[in-house]
Structures are given as structure tokens and as C-alpha cells.
Coordinates of C-alpha atoms and ligand atoms in Angstrom, one line a residue:
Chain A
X1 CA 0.0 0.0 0.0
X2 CA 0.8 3.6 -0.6
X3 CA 0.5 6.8 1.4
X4 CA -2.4 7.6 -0.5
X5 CA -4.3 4.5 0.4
X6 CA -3.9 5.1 3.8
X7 CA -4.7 8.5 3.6
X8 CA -8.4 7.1 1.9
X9 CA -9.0 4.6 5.1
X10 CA -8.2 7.9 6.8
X11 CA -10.6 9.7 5.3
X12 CA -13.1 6.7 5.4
X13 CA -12.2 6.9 8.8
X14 CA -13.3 10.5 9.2
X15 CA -16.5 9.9 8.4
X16 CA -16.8 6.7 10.1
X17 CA -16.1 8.7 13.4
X18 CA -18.5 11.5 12.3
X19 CA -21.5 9.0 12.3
X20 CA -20.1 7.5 15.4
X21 CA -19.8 11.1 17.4
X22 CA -23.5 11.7 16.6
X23 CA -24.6 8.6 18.0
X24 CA -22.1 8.8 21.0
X25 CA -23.1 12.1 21.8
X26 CA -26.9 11.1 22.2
X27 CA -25.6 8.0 24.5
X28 CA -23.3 9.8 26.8
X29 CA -25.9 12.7 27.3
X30 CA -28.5 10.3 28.1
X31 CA -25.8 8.4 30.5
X32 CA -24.9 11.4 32.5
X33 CA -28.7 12.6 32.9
X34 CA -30.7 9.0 33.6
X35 CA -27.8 7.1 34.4
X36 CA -28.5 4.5 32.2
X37 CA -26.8 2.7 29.2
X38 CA -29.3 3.0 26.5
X39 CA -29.9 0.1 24.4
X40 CA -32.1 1.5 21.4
X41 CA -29.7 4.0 20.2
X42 CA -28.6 2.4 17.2
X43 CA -32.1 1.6 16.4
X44 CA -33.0 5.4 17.1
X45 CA -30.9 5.4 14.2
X46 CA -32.6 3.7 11.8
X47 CA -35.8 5.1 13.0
X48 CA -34.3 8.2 11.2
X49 CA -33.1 6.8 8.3
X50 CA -36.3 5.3 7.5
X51 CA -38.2 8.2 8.4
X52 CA -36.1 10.3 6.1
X53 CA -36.8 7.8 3.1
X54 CA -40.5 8.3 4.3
X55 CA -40.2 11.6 3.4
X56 CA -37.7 11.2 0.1
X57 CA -40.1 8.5 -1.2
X58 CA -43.7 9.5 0.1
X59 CA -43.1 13.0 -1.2
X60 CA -40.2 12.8 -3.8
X61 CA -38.1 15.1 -1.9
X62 CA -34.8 15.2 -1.9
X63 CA -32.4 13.7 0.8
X64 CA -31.4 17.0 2.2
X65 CA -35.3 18.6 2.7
X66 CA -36.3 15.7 4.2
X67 CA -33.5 16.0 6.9
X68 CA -35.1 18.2 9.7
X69 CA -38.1 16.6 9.2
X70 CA -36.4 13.2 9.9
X71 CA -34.7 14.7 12.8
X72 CA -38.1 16.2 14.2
X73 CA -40.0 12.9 13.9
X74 CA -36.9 10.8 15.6
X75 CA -36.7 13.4 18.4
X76 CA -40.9 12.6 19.0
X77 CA -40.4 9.1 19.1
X78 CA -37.5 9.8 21.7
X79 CA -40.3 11.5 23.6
X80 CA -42.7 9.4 23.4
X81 CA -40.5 6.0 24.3
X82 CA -39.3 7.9 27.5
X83 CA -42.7 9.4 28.5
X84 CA -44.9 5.8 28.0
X85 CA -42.1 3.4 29.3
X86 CA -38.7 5.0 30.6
X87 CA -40.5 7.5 33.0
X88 CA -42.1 4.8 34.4
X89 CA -39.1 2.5 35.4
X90 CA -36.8 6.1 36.7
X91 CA -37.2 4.9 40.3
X92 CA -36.5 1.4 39.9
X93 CA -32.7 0.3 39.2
X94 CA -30.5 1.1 36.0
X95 CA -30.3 -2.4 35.0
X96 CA -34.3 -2.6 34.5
X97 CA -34.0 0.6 32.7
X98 CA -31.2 -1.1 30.7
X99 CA -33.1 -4.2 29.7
X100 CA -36.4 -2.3 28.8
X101 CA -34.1 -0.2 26.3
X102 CA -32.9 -4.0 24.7
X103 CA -36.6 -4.6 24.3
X104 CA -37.4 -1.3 23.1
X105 CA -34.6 -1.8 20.4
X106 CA -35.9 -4.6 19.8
X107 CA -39.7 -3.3 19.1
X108 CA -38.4 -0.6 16.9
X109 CA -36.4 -2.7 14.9
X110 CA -39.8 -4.9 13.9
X111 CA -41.6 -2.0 13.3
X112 CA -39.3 -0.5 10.4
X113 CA -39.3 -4.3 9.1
X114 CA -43.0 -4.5 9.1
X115 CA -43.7 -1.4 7.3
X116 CA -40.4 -1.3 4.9
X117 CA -39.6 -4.7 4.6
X118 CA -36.1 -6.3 5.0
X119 CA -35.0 -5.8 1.8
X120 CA -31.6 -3.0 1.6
X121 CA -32.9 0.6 0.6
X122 CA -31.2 3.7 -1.1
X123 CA -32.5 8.2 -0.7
X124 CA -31.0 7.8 -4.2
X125 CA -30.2 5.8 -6.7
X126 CA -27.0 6.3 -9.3
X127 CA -23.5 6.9 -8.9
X128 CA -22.1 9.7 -7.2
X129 CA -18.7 10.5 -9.4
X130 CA -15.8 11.0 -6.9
X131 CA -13.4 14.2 -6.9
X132 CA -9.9 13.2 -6.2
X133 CA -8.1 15.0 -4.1
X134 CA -4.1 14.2 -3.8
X135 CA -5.0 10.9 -4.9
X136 CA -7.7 10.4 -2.7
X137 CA -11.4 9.9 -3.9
X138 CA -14.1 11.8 -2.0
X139 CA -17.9 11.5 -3.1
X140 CA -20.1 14.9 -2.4
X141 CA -21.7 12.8 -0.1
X142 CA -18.4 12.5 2.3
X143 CA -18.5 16.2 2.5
X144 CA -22.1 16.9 3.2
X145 CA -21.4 13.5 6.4
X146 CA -18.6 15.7 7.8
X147 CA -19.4 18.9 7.2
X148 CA -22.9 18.2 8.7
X149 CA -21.4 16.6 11.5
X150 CA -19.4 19.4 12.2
X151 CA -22.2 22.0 12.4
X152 CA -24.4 19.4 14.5
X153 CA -21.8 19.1 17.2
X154 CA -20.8 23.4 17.0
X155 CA -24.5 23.4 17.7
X156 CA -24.9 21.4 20.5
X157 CA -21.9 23.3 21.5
X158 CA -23.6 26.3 21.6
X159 CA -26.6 25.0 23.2
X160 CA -24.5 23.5 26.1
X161 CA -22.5 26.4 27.1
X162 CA -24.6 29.1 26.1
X163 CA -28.4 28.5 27.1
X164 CA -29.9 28.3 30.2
X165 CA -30.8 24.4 29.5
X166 CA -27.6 23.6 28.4
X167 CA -26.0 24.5 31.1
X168 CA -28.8 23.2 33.4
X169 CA -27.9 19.6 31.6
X170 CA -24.5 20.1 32.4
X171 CA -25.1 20.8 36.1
X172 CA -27.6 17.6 36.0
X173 CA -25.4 15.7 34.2
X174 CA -22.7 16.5 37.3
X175 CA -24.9 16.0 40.4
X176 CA -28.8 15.3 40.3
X177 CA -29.2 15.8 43.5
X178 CA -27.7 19.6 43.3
X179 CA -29.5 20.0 40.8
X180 CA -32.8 19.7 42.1
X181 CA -31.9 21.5 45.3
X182 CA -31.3 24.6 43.5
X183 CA -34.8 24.3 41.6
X184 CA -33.7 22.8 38.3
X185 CA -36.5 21.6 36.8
X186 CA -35.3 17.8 36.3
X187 CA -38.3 16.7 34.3
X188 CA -38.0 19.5 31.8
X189 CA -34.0 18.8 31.5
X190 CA -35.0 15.3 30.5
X191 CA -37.3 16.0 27.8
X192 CA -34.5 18.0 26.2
X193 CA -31.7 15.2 26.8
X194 CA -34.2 13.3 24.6
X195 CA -35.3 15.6 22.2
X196 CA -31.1 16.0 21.4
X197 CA -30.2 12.6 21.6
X198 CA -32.6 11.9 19.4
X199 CA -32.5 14.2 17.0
X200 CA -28.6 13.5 16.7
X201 CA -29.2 9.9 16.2
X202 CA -31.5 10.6 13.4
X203 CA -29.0 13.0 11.5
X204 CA -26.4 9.5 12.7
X205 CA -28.5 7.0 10.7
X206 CA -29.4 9.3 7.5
X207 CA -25.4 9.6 7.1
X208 CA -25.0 6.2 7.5
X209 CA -27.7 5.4 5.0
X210 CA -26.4 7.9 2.3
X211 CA -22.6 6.0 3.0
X212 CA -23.9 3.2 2.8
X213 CA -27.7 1.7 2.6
X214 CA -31.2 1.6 4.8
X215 CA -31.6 -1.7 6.1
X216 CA -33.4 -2.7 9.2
X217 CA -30.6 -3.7 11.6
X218 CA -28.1 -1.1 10.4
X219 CA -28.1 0.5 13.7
X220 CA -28.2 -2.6 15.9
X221 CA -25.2 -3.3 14.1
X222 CA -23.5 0.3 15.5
X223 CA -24.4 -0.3 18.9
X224 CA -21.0 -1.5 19.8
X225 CA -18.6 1.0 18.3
X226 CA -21.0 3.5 19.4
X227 CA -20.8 2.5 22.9
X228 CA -17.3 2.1 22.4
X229 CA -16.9 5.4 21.5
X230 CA -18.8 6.9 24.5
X231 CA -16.5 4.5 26.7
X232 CA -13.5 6.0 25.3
X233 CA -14.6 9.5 26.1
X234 CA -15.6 8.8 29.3
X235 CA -19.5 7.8 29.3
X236 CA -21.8 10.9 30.5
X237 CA -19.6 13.4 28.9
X238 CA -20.5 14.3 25.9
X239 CA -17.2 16.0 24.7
X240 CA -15.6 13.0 25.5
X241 CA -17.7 11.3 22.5
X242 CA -16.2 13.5 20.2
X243 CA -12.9 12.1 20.9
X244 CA -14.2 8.3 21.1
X245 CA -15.8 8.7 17.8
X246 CA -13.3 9.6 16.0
X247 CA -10.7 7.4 17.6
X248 CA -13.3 4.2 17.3
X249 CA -14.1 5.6 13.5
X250 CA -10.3 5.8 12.7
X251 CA -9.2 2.8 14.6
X252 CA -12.0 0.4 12.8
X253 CA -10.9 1.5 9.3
X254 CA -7.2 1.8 9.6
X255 CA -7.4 -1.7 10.6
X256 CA -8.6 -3.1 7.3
X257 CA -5.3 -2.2 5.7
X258 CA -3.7 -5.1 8.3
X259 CA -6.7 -7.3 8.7
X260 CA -9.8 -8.1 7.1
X261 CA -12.9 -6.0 7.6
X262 CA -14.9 -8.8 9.5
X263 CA -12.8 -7.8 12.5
X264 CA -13.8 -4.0 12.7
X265 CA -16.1 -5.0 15.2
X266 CA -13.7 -6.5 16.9
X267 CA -11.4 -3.4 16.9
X268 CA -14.3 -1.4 18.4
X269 CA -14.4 -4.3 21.1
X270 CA -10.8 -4.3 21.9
X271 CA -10.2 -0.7 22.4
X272 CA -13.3 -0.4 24.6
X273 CA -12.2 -3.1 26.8
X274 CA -8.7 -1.6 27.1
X275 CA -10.3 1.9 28.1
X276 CA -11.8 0.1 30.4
X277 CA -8.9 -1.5 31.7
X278 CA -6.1 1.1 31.9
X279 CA -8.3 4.2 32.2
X280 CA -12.0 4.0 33.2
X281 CA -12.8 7.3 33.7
X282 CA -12.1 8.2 29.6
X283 CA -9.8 10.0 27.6
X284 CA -10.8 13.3 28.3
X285 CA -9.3 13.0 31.5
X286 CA -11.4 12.8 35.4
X287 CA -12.9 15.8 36.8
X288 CA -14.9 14.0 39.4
Chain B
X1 CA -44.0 34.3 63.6
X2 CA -40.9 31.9 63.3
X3 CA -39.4 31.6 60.2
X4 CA -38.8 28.3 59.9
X5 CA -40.3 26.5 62.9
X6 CA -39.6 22.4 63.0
X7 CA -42.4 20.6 65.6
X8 CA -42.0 17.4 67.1
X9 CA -40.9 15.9 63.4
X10 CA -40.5 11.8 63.3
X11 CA -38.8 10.9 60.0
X12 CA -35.9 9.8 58.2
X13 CA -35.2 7.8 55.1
X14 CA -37.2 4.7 55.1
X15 CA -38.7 1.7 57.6
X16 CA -36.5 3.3 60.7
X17 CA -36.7 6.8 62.1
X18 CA -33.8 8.7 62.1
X19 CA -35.6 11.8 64.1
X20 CA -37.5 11.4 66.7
X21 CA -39.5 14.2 67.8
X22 CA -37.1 16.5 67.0
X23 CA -38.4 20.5 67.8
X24 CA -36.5 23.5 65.9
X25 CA -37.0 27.3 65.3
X26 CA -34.9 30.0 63.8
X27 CA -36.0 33.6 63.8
X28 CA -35.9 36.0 61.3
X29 CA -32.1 37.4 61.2
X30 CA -30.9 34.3 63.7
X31 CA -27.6 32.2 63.2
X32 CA -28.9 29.1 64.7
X33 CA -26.5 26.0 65.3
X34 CA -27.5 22.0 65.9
X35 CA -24.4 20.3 67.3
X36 CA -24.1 16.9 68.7
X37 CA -22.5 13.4 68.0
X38 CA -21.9 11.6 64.6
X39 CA -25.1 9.6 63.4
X40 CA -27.2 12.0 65.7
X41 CA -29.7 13.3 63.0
X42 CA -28.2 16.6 62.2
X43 CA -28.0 16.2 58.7
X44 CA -31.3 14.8 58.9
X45 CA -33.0 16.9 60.2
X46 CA -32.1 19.6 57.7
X47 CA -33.2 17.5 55.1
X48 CA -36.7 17.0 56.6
X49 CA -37.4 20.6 56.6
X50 CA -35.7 21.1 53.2
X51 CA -37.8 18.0 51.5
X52 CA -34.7 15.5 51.0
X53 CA -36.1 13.3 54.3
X54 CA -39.5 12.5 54.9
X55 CA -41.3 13.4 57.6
X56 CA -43.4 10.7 58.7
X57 CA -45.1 12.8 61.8
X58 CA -44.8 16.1 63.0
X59 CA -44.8 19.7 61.1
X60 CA -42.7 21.9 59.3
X61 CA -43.4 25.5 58.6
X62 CA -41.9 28.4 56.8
X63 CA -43.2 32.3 57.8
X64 CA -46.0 30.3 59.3
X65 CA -47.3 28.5 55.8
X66 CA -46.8 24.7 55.8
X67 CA -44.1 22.9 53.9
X68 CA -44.2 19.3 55.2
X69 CA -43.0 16.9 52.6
X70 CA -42.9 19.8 49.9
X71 CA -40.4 19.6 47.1
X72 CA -36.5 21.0 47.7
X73 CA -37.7 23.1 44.3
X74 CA -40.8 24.2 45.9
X75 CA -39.0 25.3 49.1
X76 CA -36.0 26.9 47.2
X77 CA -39.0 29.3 45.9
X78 CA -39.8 30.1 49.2
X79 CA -36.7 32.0 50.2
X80 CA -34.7 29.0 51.9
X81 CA -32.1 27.3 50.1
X82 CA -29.7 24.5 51.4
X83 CA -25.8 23.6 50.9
X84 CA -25.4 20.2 51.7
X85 CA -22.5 18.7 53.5
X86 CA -20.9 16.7 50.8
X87 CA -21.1 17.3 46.9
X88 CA -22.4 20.8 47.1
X89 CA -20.7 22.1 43.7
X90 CA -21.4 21.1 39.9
X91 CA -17.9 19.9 39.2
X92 CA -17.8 20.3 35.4
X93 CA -19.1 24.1 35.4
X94 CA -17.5 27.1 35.9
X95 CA -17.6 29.0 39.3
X96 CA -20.1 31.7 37.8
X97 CA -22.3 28.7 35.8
X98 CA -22.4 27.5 39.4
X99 CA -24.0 30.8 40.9
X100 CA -25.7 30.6 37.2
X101 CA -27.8 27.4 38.3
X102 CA -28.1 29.1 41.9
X103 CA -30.2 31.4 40.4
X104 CA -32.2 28.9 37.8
X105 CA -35.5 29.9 39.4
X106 CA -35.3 33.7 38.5
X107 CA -35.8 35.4 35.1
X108 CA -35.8 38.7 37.1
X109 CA -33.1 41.7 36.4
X110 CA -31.8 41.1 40.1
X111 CA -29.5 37.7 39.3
X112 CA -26.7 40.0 37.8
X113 CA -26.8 42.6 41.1
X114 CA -27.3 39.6 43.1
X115 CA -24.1 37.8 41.4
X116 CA -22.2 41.2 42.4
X117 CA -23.1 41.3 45.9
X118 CA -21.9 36.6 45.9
X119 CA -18.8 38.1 44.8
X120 CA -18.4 41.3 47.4
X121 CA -18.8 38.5 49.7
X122 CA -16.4 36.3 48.3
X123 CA -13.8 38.1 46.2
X124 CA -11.6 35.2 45.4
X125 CA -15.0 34.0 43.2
X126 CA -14.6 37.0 41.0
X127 CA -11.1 36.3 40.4
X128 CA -12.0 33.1 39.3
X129 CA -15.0 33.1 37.6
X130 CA -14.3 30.9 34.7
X131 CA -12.3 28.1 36.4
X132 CA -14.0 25.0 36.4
X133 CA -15.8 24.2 40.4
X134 CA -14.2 20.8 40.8
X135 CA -10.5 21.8 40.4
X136 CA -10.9 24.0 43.4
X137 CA -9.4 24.0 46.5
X138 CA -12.0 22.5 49.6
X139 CA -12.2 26.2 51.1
X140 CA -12.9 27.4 47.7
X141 CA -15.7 24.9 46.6
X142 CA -17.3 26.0 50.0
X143 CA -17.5 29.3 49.1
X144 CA -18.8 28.4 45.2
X145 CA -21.5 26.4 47.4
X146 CA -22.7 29.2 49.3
X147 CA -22.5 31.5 46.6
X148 CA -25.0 29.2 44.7
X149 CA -27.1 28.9 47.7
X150 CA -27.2 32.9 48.3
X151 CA -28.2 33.4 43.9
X152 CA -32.0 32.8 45.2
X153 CA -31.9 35.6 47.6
X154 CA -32.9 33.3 50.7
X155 CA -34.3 34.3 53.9
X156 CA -32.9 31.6 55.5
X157 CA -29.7 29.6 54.0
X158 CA -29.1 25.7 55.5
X159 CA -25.9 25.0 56.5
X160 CA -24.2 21.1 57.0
X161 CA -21.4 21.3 58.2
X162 CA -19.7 24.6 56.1
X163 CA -16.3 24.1 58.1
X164 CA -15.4 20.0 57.7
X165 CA -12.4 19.5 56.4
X166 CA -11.2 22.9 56.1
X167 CA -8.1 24.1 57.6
X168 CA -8.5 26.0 61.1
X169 CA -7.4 29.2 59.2
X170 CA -10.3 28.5 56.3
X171 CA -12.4 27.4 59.0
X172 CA -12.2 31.0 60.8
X173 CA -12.4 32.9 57.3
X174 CA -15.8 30.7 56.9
X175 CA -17.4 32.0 59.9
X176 CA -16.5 35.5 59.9
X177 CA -18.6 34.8 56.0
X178 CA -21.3 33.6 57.9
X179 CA -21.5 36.4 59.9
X180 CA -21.1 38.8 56.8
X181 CA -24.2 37.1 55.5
X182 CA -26.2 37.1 58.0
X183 CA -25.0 41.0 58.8
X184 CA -27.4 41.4 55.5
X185 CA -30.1 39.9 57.2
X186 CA -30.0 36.7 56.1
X187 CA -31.1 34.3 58.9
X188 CA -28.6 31.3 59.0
X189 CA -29.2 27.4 60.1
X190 CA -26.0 25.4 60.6
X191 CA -24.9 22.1 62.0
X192 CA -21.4 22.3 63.3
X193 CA -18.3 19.7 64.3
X194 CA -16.5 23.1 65.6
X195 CA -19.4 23.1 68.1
X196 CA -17.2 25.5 70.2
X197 CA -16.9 28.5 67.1
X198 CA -20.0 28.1 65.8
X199 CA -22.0 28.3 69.4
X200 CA -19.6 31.0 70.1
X201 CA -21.5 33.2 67.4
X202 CA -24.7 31.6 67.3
X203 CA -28.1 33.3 68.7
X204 CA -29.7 29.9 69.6
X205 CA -27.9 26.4 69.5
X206 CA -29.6 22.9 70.0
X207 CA -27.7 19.7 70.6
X208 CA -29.4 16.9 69.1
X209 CA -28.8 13.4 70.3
X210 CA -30.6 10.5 69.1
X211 CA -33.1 12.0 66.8
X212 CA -34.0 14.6 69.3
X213 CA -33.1 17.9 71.1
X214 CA -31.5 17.0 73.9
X215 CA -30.7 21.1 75.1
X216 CA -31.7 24.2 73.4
X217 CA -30.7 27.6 74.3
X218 CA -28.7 30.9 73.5
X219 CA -25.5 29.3 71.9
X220 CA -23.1 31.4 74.8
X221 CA -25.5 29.8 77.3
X222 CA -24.9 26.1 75.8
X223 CA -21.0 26.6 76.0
X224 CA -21.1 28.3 79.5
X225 CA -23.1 24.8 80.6
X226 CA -20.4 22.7 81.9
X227 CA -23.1 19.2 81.7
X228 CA -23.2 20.0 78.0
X229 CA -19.9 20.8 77.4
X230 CA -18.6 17.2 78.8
X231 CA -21.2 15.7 77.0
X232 CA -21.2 16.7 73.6
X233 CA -18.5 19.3 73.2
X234 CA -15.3 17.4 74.3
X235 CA -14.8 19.1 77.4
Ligands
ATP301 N1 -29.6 8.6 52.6 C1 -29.7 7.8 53.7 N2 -30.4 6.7 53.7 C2 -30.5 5.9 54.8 N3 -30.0 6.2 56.0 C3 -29.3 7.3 56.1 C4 -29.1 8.2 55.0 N4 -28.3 9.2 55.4 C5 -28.1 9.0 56.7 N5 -28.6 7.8 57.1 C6 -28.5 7.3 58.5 O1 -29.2 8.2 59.3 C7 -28.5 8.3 60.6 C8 -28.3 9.8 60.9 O2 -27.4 10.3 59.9 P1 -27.1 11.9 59.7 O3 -26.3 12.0 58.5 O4 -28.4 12.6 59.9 O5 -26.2 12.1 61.0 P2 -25.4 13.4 61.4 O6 -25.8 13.8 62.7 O7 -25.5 14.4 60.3 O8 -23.9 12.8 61.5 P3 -22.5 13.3 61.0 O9 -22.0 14.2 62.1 O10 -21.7 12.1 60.7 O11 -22.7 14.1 59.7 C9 -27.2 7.5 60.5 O12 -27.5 6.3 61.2 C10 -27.1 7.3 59.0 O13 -26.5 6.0 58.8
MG302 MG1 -24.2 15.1 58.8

């Protein structure tokens, strides 16, 4: 191999870690606010990828219109999970709140199969033509994954250390108890955790489906890595899944060059469980 | 009318009592102290009247309106906030975010004169307003956690144990504080180890013993009596 072959796993690894951030993100947050490891995030995923191609084929829109709509609908059904079943279980242990979450990812997962099928899915069909850049190839598409990732996370940026909310998930996120004994409205805070987390995982599994294709498990199968990737950062801080993402992203394709690609999973796996070893507490360092 | 007035309150956190009739009033202005023994109920007892323990019998009032059982976010609103003895700073956020959250309640102009007047209080806050709570010093992090506490413009701020771990140094600095607060007419419940300091400034102490007041008085009065001192105050 040359340097420009690794350079394009690099930059397959970019946007690997893009998709990963947005799903880590939503993970963390909900980690540091509930406490819990949620389960359905990867199907939250393809709840938005399929809404989206609701949209693109229902109305013959393209891709990109039907993107805040896809985002809106994901963040209901966030809502709506948390307020019917999640609310419910807050008092009882983690673990109960943890296996509900495997059923719930479950549930969704049947849903998109009963009303799309099983059968793999495409926003558009056709080639993109790639632009090569220094000898690597980059498809439109790579550019409007990254570059959309980028202004996702700038706003949740914003949101987080600007607003009143933001910060008020911050200061949950740090001590619950605090929290409420200074009249944060807790409630409130978690309706917005949801309304982000899933919102990001929607924007996650439409750039997943335009890298690659809709299919019913596409985002059970990023559970892991995303998980990984929150682990890395340090779970319940979300700037930590920045980091993870794009570590886990990298990691996973950088490693096809030496091994075959049935072990990215595996990669994924093994840097999560050294984290875990050598430094629990995440890459971006302990503050508590 | 007391201001916060504490009758004959049975409670605690589950099957068992922790309090047993435990009786409390702080006036309008007061710095009021609880002493007494590890495991006694001090802590307790300020989270019954603040909403964080239940009361299972017995009454709590604030100006004279009920607040048994309410919500800590219901009390806050009152004009009574709490600093706990353990944990009492968000970590992550800066010191101002901190007296940001203190003031969550209130859209009102007043937060930003109210901020000002934390940080007369506690100049070393202003200095470092952007530094992250958790990599503070102990002494610091007490201050951050009574600045947070004072954001609601309270009538009466709850204190557990504002001097543990602190250096005796810090320790002094943190009660001549308390005084300066409560020089602005903010009334002031505290539990104290450094029973001796704190009764020393205090209007009215109580020494609570097994989930109830065992003595009550002027705090000079406690610390003149030599029964109490051998009893509770290490001699
Ligand atoms: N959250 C809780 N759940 C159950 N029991 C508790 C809880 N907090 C305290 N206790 C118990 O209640 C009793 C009184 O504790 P409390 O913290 O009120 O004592 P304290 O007088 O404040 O002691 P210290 O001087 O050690 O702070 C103890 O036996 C303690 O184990
Ligand atoms: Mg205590």
C-alpha cells in the first residue's frame, strides 16, 4: 500500500467517526442525565433513516429537505419511548431501565421491518462520481457526512455552554441531586436530553444510509462501536464522545489495511475493553 | 412568627426513624447551630425541613405556611435554600455557571446585582469566575457552594457542616462569611463539628442526640453549661 491508500481509510475513517460522534453524543448525554446505558440508540438510528426515506419516497423530496423533518419525527419518538415506558421504570434500578431499552430496540427494529420490509434501501439511486483530491477519492456525499457533523456538534456546542438548558444539563449531568436542590426543573432537562439525543441519532443513521444503505438492523449493528466510543470519552460526557468517535471511527478503518474488515467490530471491542482496563474514567481526562 | 419552625418531626429515610421528635425554630435574622455526635440526625434533620427526608409525623413551617414533605424546588422558591455537606458544587461548570444554576429559578433583572453582591462576599469567586468548580481547592468549593445557595436571595440559608475538612485558618475565614451574611439579614441554620466556634457566634444552638433535642438555648448559654460541654463538646 501507498500513502495515498492510507490516507483514503483515513478519510473513510473521518467519516466513520462523524457518524459515530452523533450517536455517542446522544448515548453519553442520556448516560450522565438517567444514568442509564441506553440500548435502542442504534435503532433510534434507523428510525431516522427510514423516516427520512418516508419523506424522500412519500413526497419525492430530496435527501437533504427531508432531513429536519427526519430529525423532528426521531426526536418525538424519543419523547414518546421515555414518557410511556422509561418515565415509568426512573425509580426502579438502572439495570431494569437497561433491559427495557434491549426490548425497546428490539420493538423498533420490527416496526421499520413490518412497514419497509427487509429488503436493503437507497435516498437515491445512481452513482455519485468521486473528486480526487491528492489521490484520494471523495464522493459529495463525504463532504455533506462531515461537514454536517461538524455543524451538528458546533451546535450542540452552543446549546450546552450558552443557554440556560444547556448549562442546566451540564449541572444535572454533574450531580442530580444539586440540581434539584437549586430548583432545576429535572423533568424538563430530561425532555430536552431526549429531544437532542434523538435528533442526533437521526442526523447519525441518514449519514449512515447515504454512506452506505437503509436496512433494518443497520443500527443494531452500531451499537457497539458507538458504545465504544462513548466509553472511550468517558461515558456521560459528551465532549468526551467526540474524541471516542473519532478514535473508534479511525481505529476500525485503519485496521482493514492489516486485517480483514470482518474484524472492525472486533477493533471497536478491543479498544473499549482496554479503556476500560487502563483508564476508566475516559480519555478526556477525570474531573470528578 | 418563626421563620422556619420544626415541631415534634418523626422521619428519616425509610422503615426506621432517624428523628424522633425532634423540635427547631430559627428567627428572622438568627444564626442558629444543631451540634451533637456523629449519626445523631443533624444532617437529617435539615433534610426533613428542606424536603430531601421524609417526615413521617410532625410539622414543618416556613413564615407560618406549611411545607411538610414539599419539594426541595418548591422550598428553594420560598426563600430558603440548602448547601449540603458533601457534593455541594457542579464539578464540570464554571464557578459563575455554578451561581448561574443558583439562580435557575429567576428570570428577574436582580441575578446580575445579586451575582455582584456573591462576589463582594467572596472576592476570590470573582477572580476566578471561569475556572471550572471541581478543580478548586475545599475552602474554595465551600464558598462556590454558598454563593449558589445565596443566587436565590434566601431568607434563610441551610448549612451542614460549612467548616469540615477545612483548615482552622479557612475554617475562621468561613465564619467570619457567615457572619457577613447574615449582617445582610439573612437568617442562618447550621450544623457544626467546631461546636465550640460556631456556638460561640450563634443566637440559639440545640444539641441533638438520638433524633432529638436534647438542650436548646442561647448558643453562649450552651457553652457556658459545663453538663453539655462534657457531653457533647469534648470538654
Ligand atoms: N440517605 C440515607 N439513607 C438511609 N440512611 C441514612 C441516609 N443518610 C443517613 N442515614 C442514616 O441516618 C443516621 C443519621 O445520619 P445523619 O447524617 O443525619 O447524622 P449526622 O448527625 O449528620 O452525622 P455526621 O456528624 O456524621 O454528619 C445515620 O445512622 C445514617 O446511617
Ligand atoms: Mg451530617
Amino acid at each position: 500500500m501507498v500513502l495515498a491508500d492510507y490516507l483514503q481509510l483515513l478519510s473513510y475513517g473521518i467519516i466513520l467517526g462523524s457518524i459515530l460522534t452523533l450517536g455517542a453524543i446522544g448515548v453519553s448525554l442520556i448516560f450522565g442525565i438517567l444514568g442509564f446505558a441506553h440500548f435502542a440508540h442504534g435503532d433510534l438510528m434507523a428510525v431516522g433513516a427510514y423516516a427520512a426515506l418516508t419523506v424522500v419516497v412519500g413526497l419525492n423530496w430530496p435527501i437533504w429537505a427531508a432531513f429536519p423533518f427526519a430529525l423532528a419525527a426521531t426526536a418525538v419518538v424519543s419523547l414518546v419511548i421515555d414518557q410511556t415506558l422509561y418515565r415509568r421504570l426512573r425509580r426502579t434500578a438502572p439495570v431494569i431501565l437497561l433491559i427495557s431499552s434491549f426490548g425497546m430496540a428490539l420493538i423498533l427494529r420490527s416496526v421499520i421491518q413490518l412497514v419497509w420490509g427487509s429488503q436493503d434501501r437507497v435516498y437515491e439511486s445512481g452513482i455519485q462520481l468521486p473528486i480526487l483530491i491528492g489521490g484520494v477519492a471523495i464522493r459529495p456525499n463525504h463532504i455533506i457526512i462531515v461537514g454536517g457533523s461538524i455543524v451538528l456538534v458546533a451546535l450542540l456546542h452552543v446549546f450546552l455552554r450558552h443557554t440556560r438548558m444547556g448549562k442546566a444539563m451540564r449541572a444535572m449531568s454533574d450531580n442530580v441531586d444539586l440540581a434539584r436542590i437549586s430548583g432545576i426543573d429535572t423533568e424538563r432537562v430530561i425532555i430536552w436530553t431526549w429531544i437532542l439525543g434523538g435528533a442526533l441519532a437521526a442526523a447519525a443513521g441518514i449519514f449512515l444510509a447515504m454512506e452506505t444503505r437503509l436496512h433494518p438492523t443497520m443500527g443494531w449493528h452500531m451499537l457497539l462501536p458507538i458504545f465504544a466510543a462513548a466509553i472511550l470519552g468517558g461515558i456521560g460526557r459528551p465532549y468526551g464522545a467526540i474524541a471516542g468517535g473519532m478514535v473508534i471511527g479511525i481505529a476500525q478503518e485503519m485496521s482493514t489495511a492489516f486485517w480483514s474488515p470482518a474484524y472492525k467490530p472486533a477493533i471497536a471491542f478491543g479498544l473499549m475493553v482496554l479503556m476500560l482496563i487502563i483508564r476508566p474514567t475516559g480519555l478526556v481526562g477525570a474531573r470528578r | 412568627m418563626s421563620l422556619l419552625q420544626v415541631d415534634a418531626v418523626y422521619g428519616g429515610y425509610g422503615a426506621a426513624d432517624i428523628l424522633h421528635g425532634a423540635d427547631l425554630a430559627v428567627e428572622p435574622g438568627q444564626i442558629v447551630v444543631i451540634v451533637g455526635p456523629n449519626g445523631a440526625g443533624k444532617s437529617t434533620l435539615m433534610k426533613a425541613a428542606f424536603g430531601l427526608a421524609k417526615v413521617r409525623k410532625g410539622r414543618v413551617a416556613f413564615e407560618g405556611r406549611e411545607i411538610t414533605n414539599l419539594r426541595p424546588d418548591q422550598i428553594v422558591r420560598l426563600g430558603m435554600s440548602y448547601v449540603p455537606q458533601e457534593h455541594n458544587v457542579f464539578p464540570s461548570l464554571s464557578v459563575q455557571e455554578n451561581l448561574e444554576m443558583g439562580a435557575y429559578l429567576r428570570r428577574d433583572a436582580g441575578v446580575a446585582r445579586q451575582m455582584e453582591m456573591v462576589f463582594e462576599i467572596f472576592p476570590r469567586l470573582a477572580e476566578r469566575r471561569r475556572q471550572a468548580a471541581g478543580s478548586m481547592s475545599g475552602g474554595e468549593r465551600q464558598m462556590v457552594a454558598m454563593g449558589r445557595a445565596l443566587m436565590v436571595e434566601p431568607k434563610l440559608m441551610l448549612l451542614d457542616e460549612p467548616t469540615a475538612g477545612l483548615s482552622p485558618l479557612f475554617a475562621e475565614q468561613t465564619f467570619d462569611r457567615i457572619r457577613d451574611i447574615n449582617r445582610r439579614g439573612i437568617a442562618i441554620l447550621m450544623v457544626e463539628q467546631n461546636a465550640k466556634q460556631a456556638l460561640a457566634i450563634a443566637d440559639q444552638g440545640y444539641v441533638l442526640a438520638m433524633g432529638r433535642n436534647r438542650h436548646g438555648g442561647p448558643g453562649r448559654e450552651l457553652l457556658a453549661d459545663p453538663e453539655i460541654g462534657e457531653l457533647f463538646l469534648g470538654g
